[in-house]
């Protein structure tokens, strides 16, 4: 291979997703066009590249790079360009000129060996000097990881994550056991780790490869909602994934059981294989629920009836018999489930329970799985509600500063009554953490709609609790008169019963716009959001209208809809900074959503520096307020006024949210919901998916698409069954 060395004069093109770059490199007196996978290079940097000369039919002679590495610049001019290129956070052209003006050719040596000397320069604090030194050191470590992984097809964004996970030990860890990546680094699956391992010469029959493959299959099943896999299915999938012998899989399973990494449990047709965390969670949830449900509270019936009558007079309401029964059960039961669809009075019941219990001197705490759901609960009841994560208080403990919930069995939630709304969204792991923090003798009231989609995380907690018939449950079925005037609520119940909704009733809140073909559906939907609904009804597109799609892909899926909606709702503007990440251009003013739980991400309340904390969670929605290319950060202001700064390396944790999937909308409520209706896979286009989407709307639903597809969804009762053992355990141990 031929080798060249020179300074990058211009970046003509770069694909940030995979690092493919076209750039001009100054080699002495010659300018060379270099092409190839060269992530993280910047103008002003010096590179050494190995490759070959090729002739492009349109662009002529080019140097095709096979391998490359960065070379520290040696002249003052080159060093200044290097520092000014954006490679070091917080250093732009002006700061770079000051630093090189002070230290000359010794600049990089001083930054590496004694970065605090930078504070000798006016305008650079000790804190900033330290940060510059750390950033330059990280660049060196990151470069080592990039050089090591560049031949394995690992994307630049993943290289950053690997370096952040392992720091200077990254290469050594990868050489020893690349399968650690599957568990330690978000965004890396078994197949990527396996590709690296095979190129490193690791034996395909090695036990830690097979163990990692088995754990990957169980983790993948959990991401699809299953707390366990049937053993025969796991063995078949492992043999296919790993291309190995049954005996090797058997040995790995035995080792994992002895290591307590997995747990096996007898099932009807095949043993159930759990990752230990999910089995422990099911066991713990079962035990704790049954313990709490054993507590019964005395109720003075005459006194209760008097208080209830007084409450009804004060509120100007008349409770139905089923509502009165639910309230009565809440006064006496250790654990109570209240389930029902929209308009059946769940909120009125919860409000009544709170007023009566608070009036008796009880301390009541309210919570919901997401920020939006908690905010809605607060607005509906008039009492403060928090997210479950905040209720459990995320914090650090121990010498190693492990991140965990501070509320637990030794430090329980300080409340006599805990009420959780939107229980359909709560997965088995979160439920386990919650129940650990509920003190003996506290009341637990769980409210939710069992017909909604199940939680994004593993398990079907609400369905299992109701289905076991061991926990006191009140089912609400009556739709109240005022709610019955809303076609949103009427049609939600019609859909749930398998009846086609009533469309376009005069002066109502539920509309259907017939369109054939995905392109026509998409154009109409964009026009509705940007023009027709705002002009006709005065709704604000960014604040009031939410597009919910069944799928990510297809022209009417969220990926394409976000691109199309951004063009009209937040178009390109030279006054708005942008950042390309994956296949999307994030722009200041964009609506975005957090798509994974990040317990360590810090937030603060603008204007109140004393209000801060950690934790941003899957489903949180906000708006990009600032993009800082020099600092390589993006600020997002979430709906609950939390301001979060994202490093560019973790932008895969947020996605545009002009349109979101129906699954991601769970627990949220929007004034207006617009839903594309189009043909799709039967396994996806189900009745409860449509039901969930419709029940997210508060003031208006607009369906856009094909009536035949709408009818098909209503008729499709298919639900993806989840492997979950909670209901069986509750029956067994009660």
CSV table of N, CA and C in Angstrom, one decimal, residues 186-301:
chain,number,residue,atom,x,y,z
A,186,UNK,N,-24.7,0.8,25.1
A,186,UNK,CA,-26.0,1.0,24.4
A,186,UNK,C,-25.8,1.1,22.9
A,187,UNK,N,-26.5,0.4,22.1
A,187,UNK,CA,-26.4,0.5,20.6
A,187,UNK,C,-25.5,-0.6,20.0
A,188,UNK,N,-24.9,-1.4,20.8
A,188,UNK,CA,-24.0,-2.5,20.2
A,188,UNK,C,-24.7,-3.8,20.5
A,189,UNK,N,-25.0,-4.6,19.5
A,189,UNK,CA,-25.6,-5.9,19.7
A,189,UNK,C,-24.6,-7.0,19.6
A,190,UNK,N,-25.1,-8.2,19.8
A,190,UNK,CA,-24.2,-9.4,19.7
A,190,UNK,C,-23.5,-9.5,18.4
A,191,UNK,N,-24.2,-9.2,17.3
A,191,UNK,CA,-23.7,-9.4,15.9
A,191,UNK,C,-22.4,-8.5,15.7
A,192,UNK,N,-22.5,-7.3,16.1
A,192,UNK,CA,-21.4,-6.4,16.0
A,192,UNK,C,-20.2,-6.9,16.8
A,193,UNK,N,-20.5,-7.2,18.1
A,193,UNK,CA,-19.4,-7.8,18.9
A,193,UNK,C,-18.8,-9.1,18.3
A,194,UNK,N,-19.7,-9.9,17.8
A,194,UNK,CA,-19.2,-11.2,17.2
A,194,UNK,C,-18.3,-10.9,16.0
A,195,UNK,N,-18.7,-10.0,15.2
A,195,UNK,CA,-17.9,-9.7,14.0
A,195,UNK,C,-16.5,-9.2,14.4
A,196,UNK,N,-16.4,-8.4,15.4
A,196,UNK,CA,-15.1,-8.0,15.9
A,196,UNK,C,-14.3,-9.2,16.5
A,197,UNK,N,-15.0,-10.0,17.3
A,197,UNK,CA,-14.4,-11.2,17.9
A,197,UNK,C,-13.8,-12.1,16.8
A,198,UNK,N,-14.6,-12.4,15.8
A,198,UNK,CA,-14.1,-13.3,14.7
A,198,UNK,C,-12.9,-12.8,14.1
A,199,UNK,N,-12.8,-11.5,13.8
A,199,UNK,CA,-11.7,-10.9,13.2
A,199,UNK,C,-10.5,-10.9,14.1
A,200,UNK,N,-10.7,-10.9,15.4
A,200,UNK,CA,-9.6,-11.0,16.4
A,200,UNK,C,-9.2,-12.4,16.6
A,201,UNK,N,-9.8,-13.4,15.9
A,201,UNK,CA,-9.4,-14.7,16.0
A,201,UNK,C,-9.9,-15.5,17.2
A,202,UNK,N,-11.0,-15.0,17.8
A,202,UNK,CA,-11.6,-15.8,18.9
A,202,UNK,C,-12.3,-17.0,18.4
A,203,UNK,N,-12.1,-18.1,19.1
A,203,UNK,CA,-12.7,-19.4,18.8
A,203,UNK,C,-14.2,-19.3,18.7
A,204,UNK,N,-14.9,-19.7,17.6
A,204,UNK,CA,-16.3,-19.7,17.5
A,204,UNK,C,-17.0,-20.6,18.6
A,205,UNK,N,-16.3,-21.6,19.1
A,205,UNK,CA,-16.9,-22.5,20.1
A,205,UNK,C,-16.5,-22.1,21.5
A,206,UNK,N,-15.9,-20.9,21.7
A,206,UNK,CA,-15.5,-20.5,23.0
A,206,UNK,C,-16.7,-20.3,23.9
A,207,UNK,N,-16.6,-20.7,25.1
A,207,UNK,CA,-17.7,-20.7,26.0
A,207,UNK,C,-18.2,-19.2,26.3
A,208,UNK,N,-17.3,-18.3,26.4
A,208,UNK,CA,-17.8,-16.9,26.6
A,208,UNK,C,-18.6,-16.4,25.4
A,209,UNK,N,-18.2,-16.8,24.2
A,209,UNK,CA,-19.0,-16.4,23.0
A,209,UNK,C,-20.4,-17.0,23.1
A,210,UNK,N,-20.5,-18.3,23.4
A,210,UNK,CA,-21.9,-18.9,23.5
A,210,UNK,C,-22.7,-18.3,24.6
A,211,UNK,N,-22.0,-18.1,25.8
A,211,UNK,CA,-22.8,-17.5,26.9
A,211,UNK,C,-23.3,-16.1,26.5
A,212,UNK,N,-22.4,-15.3,25.8
A,212,UNK,CA,-22.8,-14.0,25.4
A,212,UNK,C,-24.0,-14.1,24.4
A,213,UNK,N,-24.0,-15.0,23.5
A,213,UNK,CA,-25.0,-15.2,22.5
A,213,UNK,C,-26.4,-15.5,23.2
A,214,UNK,N,-26.3,-16.4,24.2
A,214,UNK,CA,-27.5,-16.8,24.9
A,214,UNK,C,-28.1,-15.6,25.7
A,215,UNK,N,-27.2,-14.8,26.3
A,215,UNK,CA,-27.7,-13.6,27.1
A,215,UNK,C,-28.3,-12.6,26.1
A,216,UNK,N,-27.6,-12.5,24.9
A,216,UNK,CA,-28.1,-11.6,23.9
A,216,UNK,C,-29.5,-11.9,23.5
A,217,UNK,N,-29.8,-13.2,23.3
A,217,UNK,CA,-31.1,-13.7,22.8
A,217,UNK,C,-32.2,-13.4,23.9
A,218,UNK,N,-31.8,-13.6,25.2
A,218,UNK,CA,-32.7,-13.3,26.3
A,218,UNK,C,-33.0,-11.8,26.4
A,219,UNK,N,-31.9,-11.0,26.2
A,219,UNK,CA,-32.1,-9.5,26.3
A,219,UNK,C,-32.9,-9.1,25.1
A,220,UNK,N,-32.7,-9.6,23.9
A,220,UNK,CA,-33.5,-9.3,22.8
A,220,UNK,C,-35.0,-9.6,23.0
A,221,UNK,N,-35.2,-10.8,23.6
A,221,UNK,CA,-36.6,-11.2,23.9
A,221,UNK,C,-37.2,-10.2,24.9
A,222,UNK,N,-36.4,-9.7,25.9
A,222,UNK,CA,-36.9,-8.7,26.9
A,222,UNK,C,-37.3,-7.4,26.2
A,223,UNK,N,-36.5,-7.0,25.2
A,223,UNK,CA,-36.8,-5.8,24.5
A,223,UNK,C,-38.1,-5.9,23.7
A,224,UNK,N,-38.5,-7.1,23.4
A,224,UNK,CA,-39.8,-7.4,22.7
A,224,UNK,C,-40.9,-7.7,23.7
A,225,UNK,N,-40.6,-7.5,25.0
A,225,UNK,CA,-41.7,-7.6,26.0
A,225,UNK,C,-41.7,-8.8,26.9
A,226,UNK,N,-40.8,-9.8,26.5
A,226,UNK,CA,-40.9,-11.1,27.2
A,226,UNK,C,-39.9,-11.1,28.4
A,227,UNK,N,-40.4,-11.6,29.6
A,227,UNK,CA,-39.6,-11.8,30.7
A,227,UNK,C,-38.8,-13.1,30.7
A,228,UNK,N,-39.2,-14.0,29.9
A,228,UNK,CA,-38.4,-15.3,29.7
A,228,UNK,C,-38.6,-15.8,28.3
A,229,UNK,N,-37.8,-16.8,27.9
A,229,UNK,CA,-37.9,-17.6,26.7
A,229,UNK,C,-38.1,-19.0,27.1
A,230,UNK,N,-38.9,-19.7,26.2
A,230,UNK,CA,-39.1,-21.2,26.4
A,230,UNK,C,-37.7,-21.8,26.0
A,231,UNK,N,-37.3,-22.8,26.8
A,231,UNK,CA,-36.0,-23.4,26.6
A,231,UNK,C,-35.8,-23.9,25.2
A,232,UNK,N,-36.8,-24.6,24.7
A,232,UNK,CA,-36.6,-25.2,23.4
A,232,UNK,C,-36.5,-24.1,22.3
A,233,UNK,N,-37.2,-23.0,22.4
A,233,UNK,CA,-37.0,-21.9,21.5
A,233,UNK,C,-35.7,-21.3,21.6
A,234,UNK,N,-35.2,-21.1,22.9
A,234,UNK,CA,-33.9,-20.5,23.1
A,234,UNK,C,-32.8,-21.4,22.5
A,235,UNK,N,-32.9,-22.7,22.7
A,235,UNK,CA,-31.9,-23.6,22.2
A,235,UNK,C,-31.8,-23.5,20.6
A,236,UNK,N,-33.0,-23.5,20.0
A,236,UNK,CA,-33.1,-23.4,18.5
A,236,UNK,C,-32.5,-22.1,18.0
A,237,UNK,N,-32.9,-21.0,18.7
A,237,UNK,CA,-32.3,-19.7,18.3
A,237,UNK,C,-30.8,-19.6,18.5
A,238,UNK,N,-30.4,-20.1,19.6
A,238,UNK,CA,-28.9,-20.1,19.9
A,238,UNK,C,-28.1,-20.9,18.8
A,239,UNK,N,-28.7,-22.1,18.5
A,239,UNK,CA,-28.0,-22.9,17.5
A,239,UNK,C,-27.9,-22.2,16.1
A,240,UNK,N,-29.0,-21.5,15.8
A,240,UNK,CA,-29.0,-20.7,14.5
A,240,UNK,C,-28.1,-19.5,14.6
A,241,UNK,N,-28.1,-18.8,15.7
A,241,UNK,CA,-27.3,-17.6,15.8
A,241,UNK,C,-25.8,-17.9,15.9
A,242,UNK,N,-25.5,-18.9,16.6
A,242,UNK,CA,-24.1,-19.2,16.9
A,242,UNK,C,-23.4,-20.2,16.0
A,243,UNK,N,-24.3,-21.0,15.3
A,243,UNK,CA,-23.8,-22.0,14.4
A,243,UNK,C,-22.9,-23.0,15.1
A,244,UNK,N,-23.5,-23.5,16.2
A,244,UNK,CA,-22.6,-24.4,17.1
A,244,UNK,C,-23.4,-25.6,17.5
A,245,UNK,N,-22.8,-26.5,18.2
A,245,UNK,CA,-23.4,-27.8,18.6
A,245,UNK,C,-24.3,-27.6,19.8
A,246,UNK,N,-25.3,-28.5,19.9
A,246,UNK,CA,-26.2,-28.5,21.0
A,246,UNK,C,-25.5,-28.7,22.3
A,247,UNK,N,-24.4,-29.6,22.3
A,247,UNK,CA,-23.6,-29.8,23.5
A,247,UNK,C,-22.9,-28.6,24.1
A,248,UNK,N,-22.4,-27.7,23.1
A,248,UNK,CA,-21.8,-26.5,23.5
A,248,UNK,C,-22.8,-25.6,24.2
A,249,UNK,N,-24.0,-25.5,23.6
A,249,UNK,CA,-25.1,-24.7,24.2
A,249,UNK,C,-25.5,-25.2,25.6
A,250,UNK,N,-25.6,-26.5,25.7
A,250,UNK,CA,-25.9,-27.1,27.0
A,250,UNK,C,-24.9,-26.7,28.1
A,251,UNK,N,-23.6,-26.8,27.7
A,251,UNK,CA,-22.5,-26.5,28.7
A,251,UNK,C,-22.6,-25.0,29.1
A,252,UNK,N,-22.9,-24.1,28.1
A,252,UNK,CA,-23.0,-22.7,28.4
A,252,UNK,C,-24.2,-22.4,29.3
A,253,UNK,N,-25.3,-23.1,29.0
A,253,UNK,CA,-26.5,-22.9,29.9
A,253,UNK,C,-26.2,-23.3,31.3
A,254,UNK,N,-25.6,-24.4,31.5
A,254,UNK,CA,-25.2,-24.9,32.8
A,254,UNK,C,-24.3,-23.9,33.5
A,255,UNK,N,-23.3,-23.4,32.8
A,255,UNK,CA,-22.4,-22.4,33.4
A,255,UNK,C,-23.1,-21.1,33.8
A,256,UNK,N,-24.0,-20.7,32.9
A,256,UNK,CA,-24.8,-19.4,33.2
A,256,UNK,C,-25.7,-19.6,34.4
A,257,UNK,N,-26.2,-20.8,34.6
A,257,UNK,CA,-27.1,-21.1,35.8
A,257,UNK,C,-26.2,-21.1,37.1
A,258,UNK,N,-25.0,-21.8,37.0
A,258,UNK,CA,-24.1,-21.8,38.1
A,258,UNK,C,-23.6,-20.4,38.5
A,259,UNK,N,-23.4,-19.6,37.4
A,259,UNK,CA,-23.0,-18.2,37.6
A,259,UNK,C,-24.1,-17.3,38.1
A,260,UNK,N,-25.3,-17.8,38.2
A,260,UNK,CA,-26.6,-17.1,38.6
A,260,UNK,C,-26.9,-15.9,37.6
A,261,UNK,N,-26.4,-16.1,36.4
A,261,UNK,CA,-26.8,-15.1,35.3
A,261,UNK,C,-28.1,-15.3,34.7
A,262,UNK,N,-28.6,-16.6,34.7
A,262,UNK,CA,-29.9,-17.0,34.2
A,262,UNK,C,-30.5,-17.9,35.3
A,263,UNK,N,-31.9,-18.0,35.2
A,263,UNK,CA,-32.6,-18.9,36.1
A,263,UNK,C,-33.6,-19.7,35.2
A,264,UNK,N,-33.7,-21.0,35.5
A,264,UNK,CA,-34.6,-21.8,34.8
A,264,UNK,C,-35.8,-22.2,35.7
A,265,UNK,N,-37.0,-22.2,35.1
A,265,UNK,CA,-38.2,-22.4,35.9
A,265,UNK,C,-39.1,-23.4,35.1
A,266,UNK,N,-39.7,-24.3,35.8
A,266,UNK,CA,-40.5,-25.4,35.1
A,266,UNK,C,-41.7,-24.8,34.4
A,267,UNK,N,-42.0,-25.1,33.2
A,267,UNK,CA,-43.2,-24.6,32.5
A,267,UNK,C,-44.0,-25.8,32.0
A,268,UNK,N,-45.1,-25.5,31.4
A,268,UNK,CA,-46.0,-26.6,31.0
A,268,UNK,C,-45.4,-27.4,29.9
A,269,UNK,N,-45.0,-26.8,28.8
A,269,UNK,CA,-44.4,-27.5,27.7
A,269,UNK,C,-42.9,-27.5,27.6
A,270,UNK,N,-42.3,-26.5,28.1
A,270,UNK,CA,-40.8,-26.4,28.1
A,270,UNK,C,-40.4,-25.5,29.3
A,271,UNK,N,-39.2,-25.7,29.8
A,271,UNK,CA,-38.7,-24.9,30.9
A,271,UNK,C,-38.7,-23.4,30.4
A,272,UNK,N,-38.8,-22.5,31.4
A,272,UNK,CA,-38.7,-21.1,31.1
A,272,UNK,C,-37.4,-20.6,31.5
A,273,UNK,N,-36.6,-19.9,30.6
A,273,UNK,CA,-35.3,-19.4,30.9
A,273,UNK,C,-35.4,-17.9,31.0
A,274,UNK,N,-35.0,-17.4,32.2
A,274,UNK,CA,-35.0,-16.0,32.5
A,274,UNK,C,-33.6,-15.5,32.6
A,275,UNK,N,-33.3,-14.2,32.2
A,275,UNK,CA,-32.2,-13.5,32.8
A,275,UNK,C,-32.5,-13.3,34.3
A,276,UNK,N,-31.5,-13.4,35.1
A,276,UNK,CA,-31.7,-13.4,36.6
A,276,UNK,C,-32.5,-12.1,37.0
A,277,UNK,N,-32.2,-11.0,36.4
A,277,UNK,CA,-32.8,-9.7,36.9
A,277,UNK,C,-34.4,-9.8,36.7
A,278,UNK,N,-34.8,-10.4,35.6
A,278,UNK,CA,-36.3,-10.5,35.3
A,278,UNK,C,-36.9,-11.5,36.2
A,279,UNK,N,-36.3,-12.6,36.5
A,279,UNK,CA,-36.8,-13.6,37.4
A,279,UNK,C,-36.9,-13.1,38.8
A,280,UNK,N,-35.8,-12.4,39.2
A,280,UNK,CA,-35.9,-11.8,40.6
A,280,UNK,C,-37.0,-10.8,40.7
A,281,UNK,N,-37.2,-10.0,39.6
A,281,UNK,CA,-38.2,-9.0,39.7
A,281,UNK,C,-39.6,-9.6,39.8
A,282,UNK,N,-39.9,-10.7,39.0
A,282,UNK,CA,-41.2,-11.3,39.1
A,282,UNK,C,-41.4,-11.9,40.5
A,283,UNK,N,-40.4,-12.6,41.0
A,283,UNK,CA,-40.6,-13.2,42.3
A,283,UNK,C,-40.8,-12.1,43.4
A,284,UNK,N,-40.1,-11.0,43.3
A,284,UNK,CA,-40.2,-10.0,44.3
A,284,UNK,C,-41.5,-9.2,44.2
A,285,UNK,N,-42.0,-8.9,43.0
A,285,UNK,CA,-43.2,-8.3,42.8
A,285,UNK,C,-44.4,-9.1,43.3
A,286,UNK,N,-44.3,-10.4,43.0
A,286,UNK,CA,-45.4,-11.3,43.5
A,286,UNK,C,-45.4,-11.3,45.0
A,287,UNK,N,-44.3,-11.5,45.6
A,287,UNK,CA,-44.2,-11.6,47.1
A,287,UNK,C,-44.7,-10.3,47.7
A,288,UNK,N,-44.3,-9.2,47.2
A,288,UNK,CA,-44.6,-7.9,47.8
A,288,UNK,C,-46.1,-7.5,47.6
A,289,UNK,N,-46.6,-7.8,46.4
A,289,UNK,CA,-48.0,-7.5,46.2
A,289,UNK,C,-48.9,-8.3,47.1
A,290,UNK,N,-48.6,-9.6,47.3
A,290,UNK,CA,-49.4,-10.4,48.2
A,290,UNK,C,-49.3,-10.0,49.6
A,291,UNK,N,-48.1,-9.6,50.0
A,291,UNK,CA,-47.9,-9.1,51.4
A,291,UNK,C,-48.8,-7.8,51.6
A,292,UNK,N,-48.7,-6.9,50.7
A,292,UNK,CA,-49.4,-5.6,50.8
A,292,UNK,C,-50.9,-5.8,50.8
A,293,UNK,N,-51.3,-6.8,50.0
A,293,UNK,CA,-52.8,-7.0,49.8
A,293,UNK,C,-53.4,-7.6,51.0
A,294,UNK,N,-52.6,-8.2,51.9
A,294,UNK,CA,-53.1,-8.8,53.1
A,294,UNK,C,-53.6,-7.8,54.1
A,295,UNK,N,-53.1,-6.6,54.0
A,295,UNK,CA,-53.5,-5.5,55.0
A,295,UNK,C,-54.9,-5.1,54.7
A,296,UNK,N,-55.8,-5.0,55.7
A,296,UNK,CA,-57.1,-4.5,55.5
A,296,UNK,C,-57.3,-3.4,56.5
A,297,UNK,N,-58.0,-2.4,56.1
A,297,UNK,CA,-58.3,-1.2,56.9
A,297,UNK,C,-59.7,-1.1,57.3
A,298,UNK,N,-60.0,-0.8,58.6
A,298,UNK,CA,-61.4,-0.7,59.0
A,298,UNK,C,-62.0,0.6,58.5
A,299,UNK,N,-63.3,0.5,58.2
A,299,UNK,CA,-64.1,1.6,57.7
A,299,UNK,C,-65.4,1.8,58.5
A,300,UNK,N,-65.5,3.0,59.1
A,300,UNK,CA,-66.8,3.3,59.7
A,300,UNK,C,-67.8,3.7,58.7
A,301,UNK,N,-68.7,2.8,58.3
A,301,UNK,CA,-69.5,2.9,57.1
A,301,UNK,C,-70.4,4.2,57.2
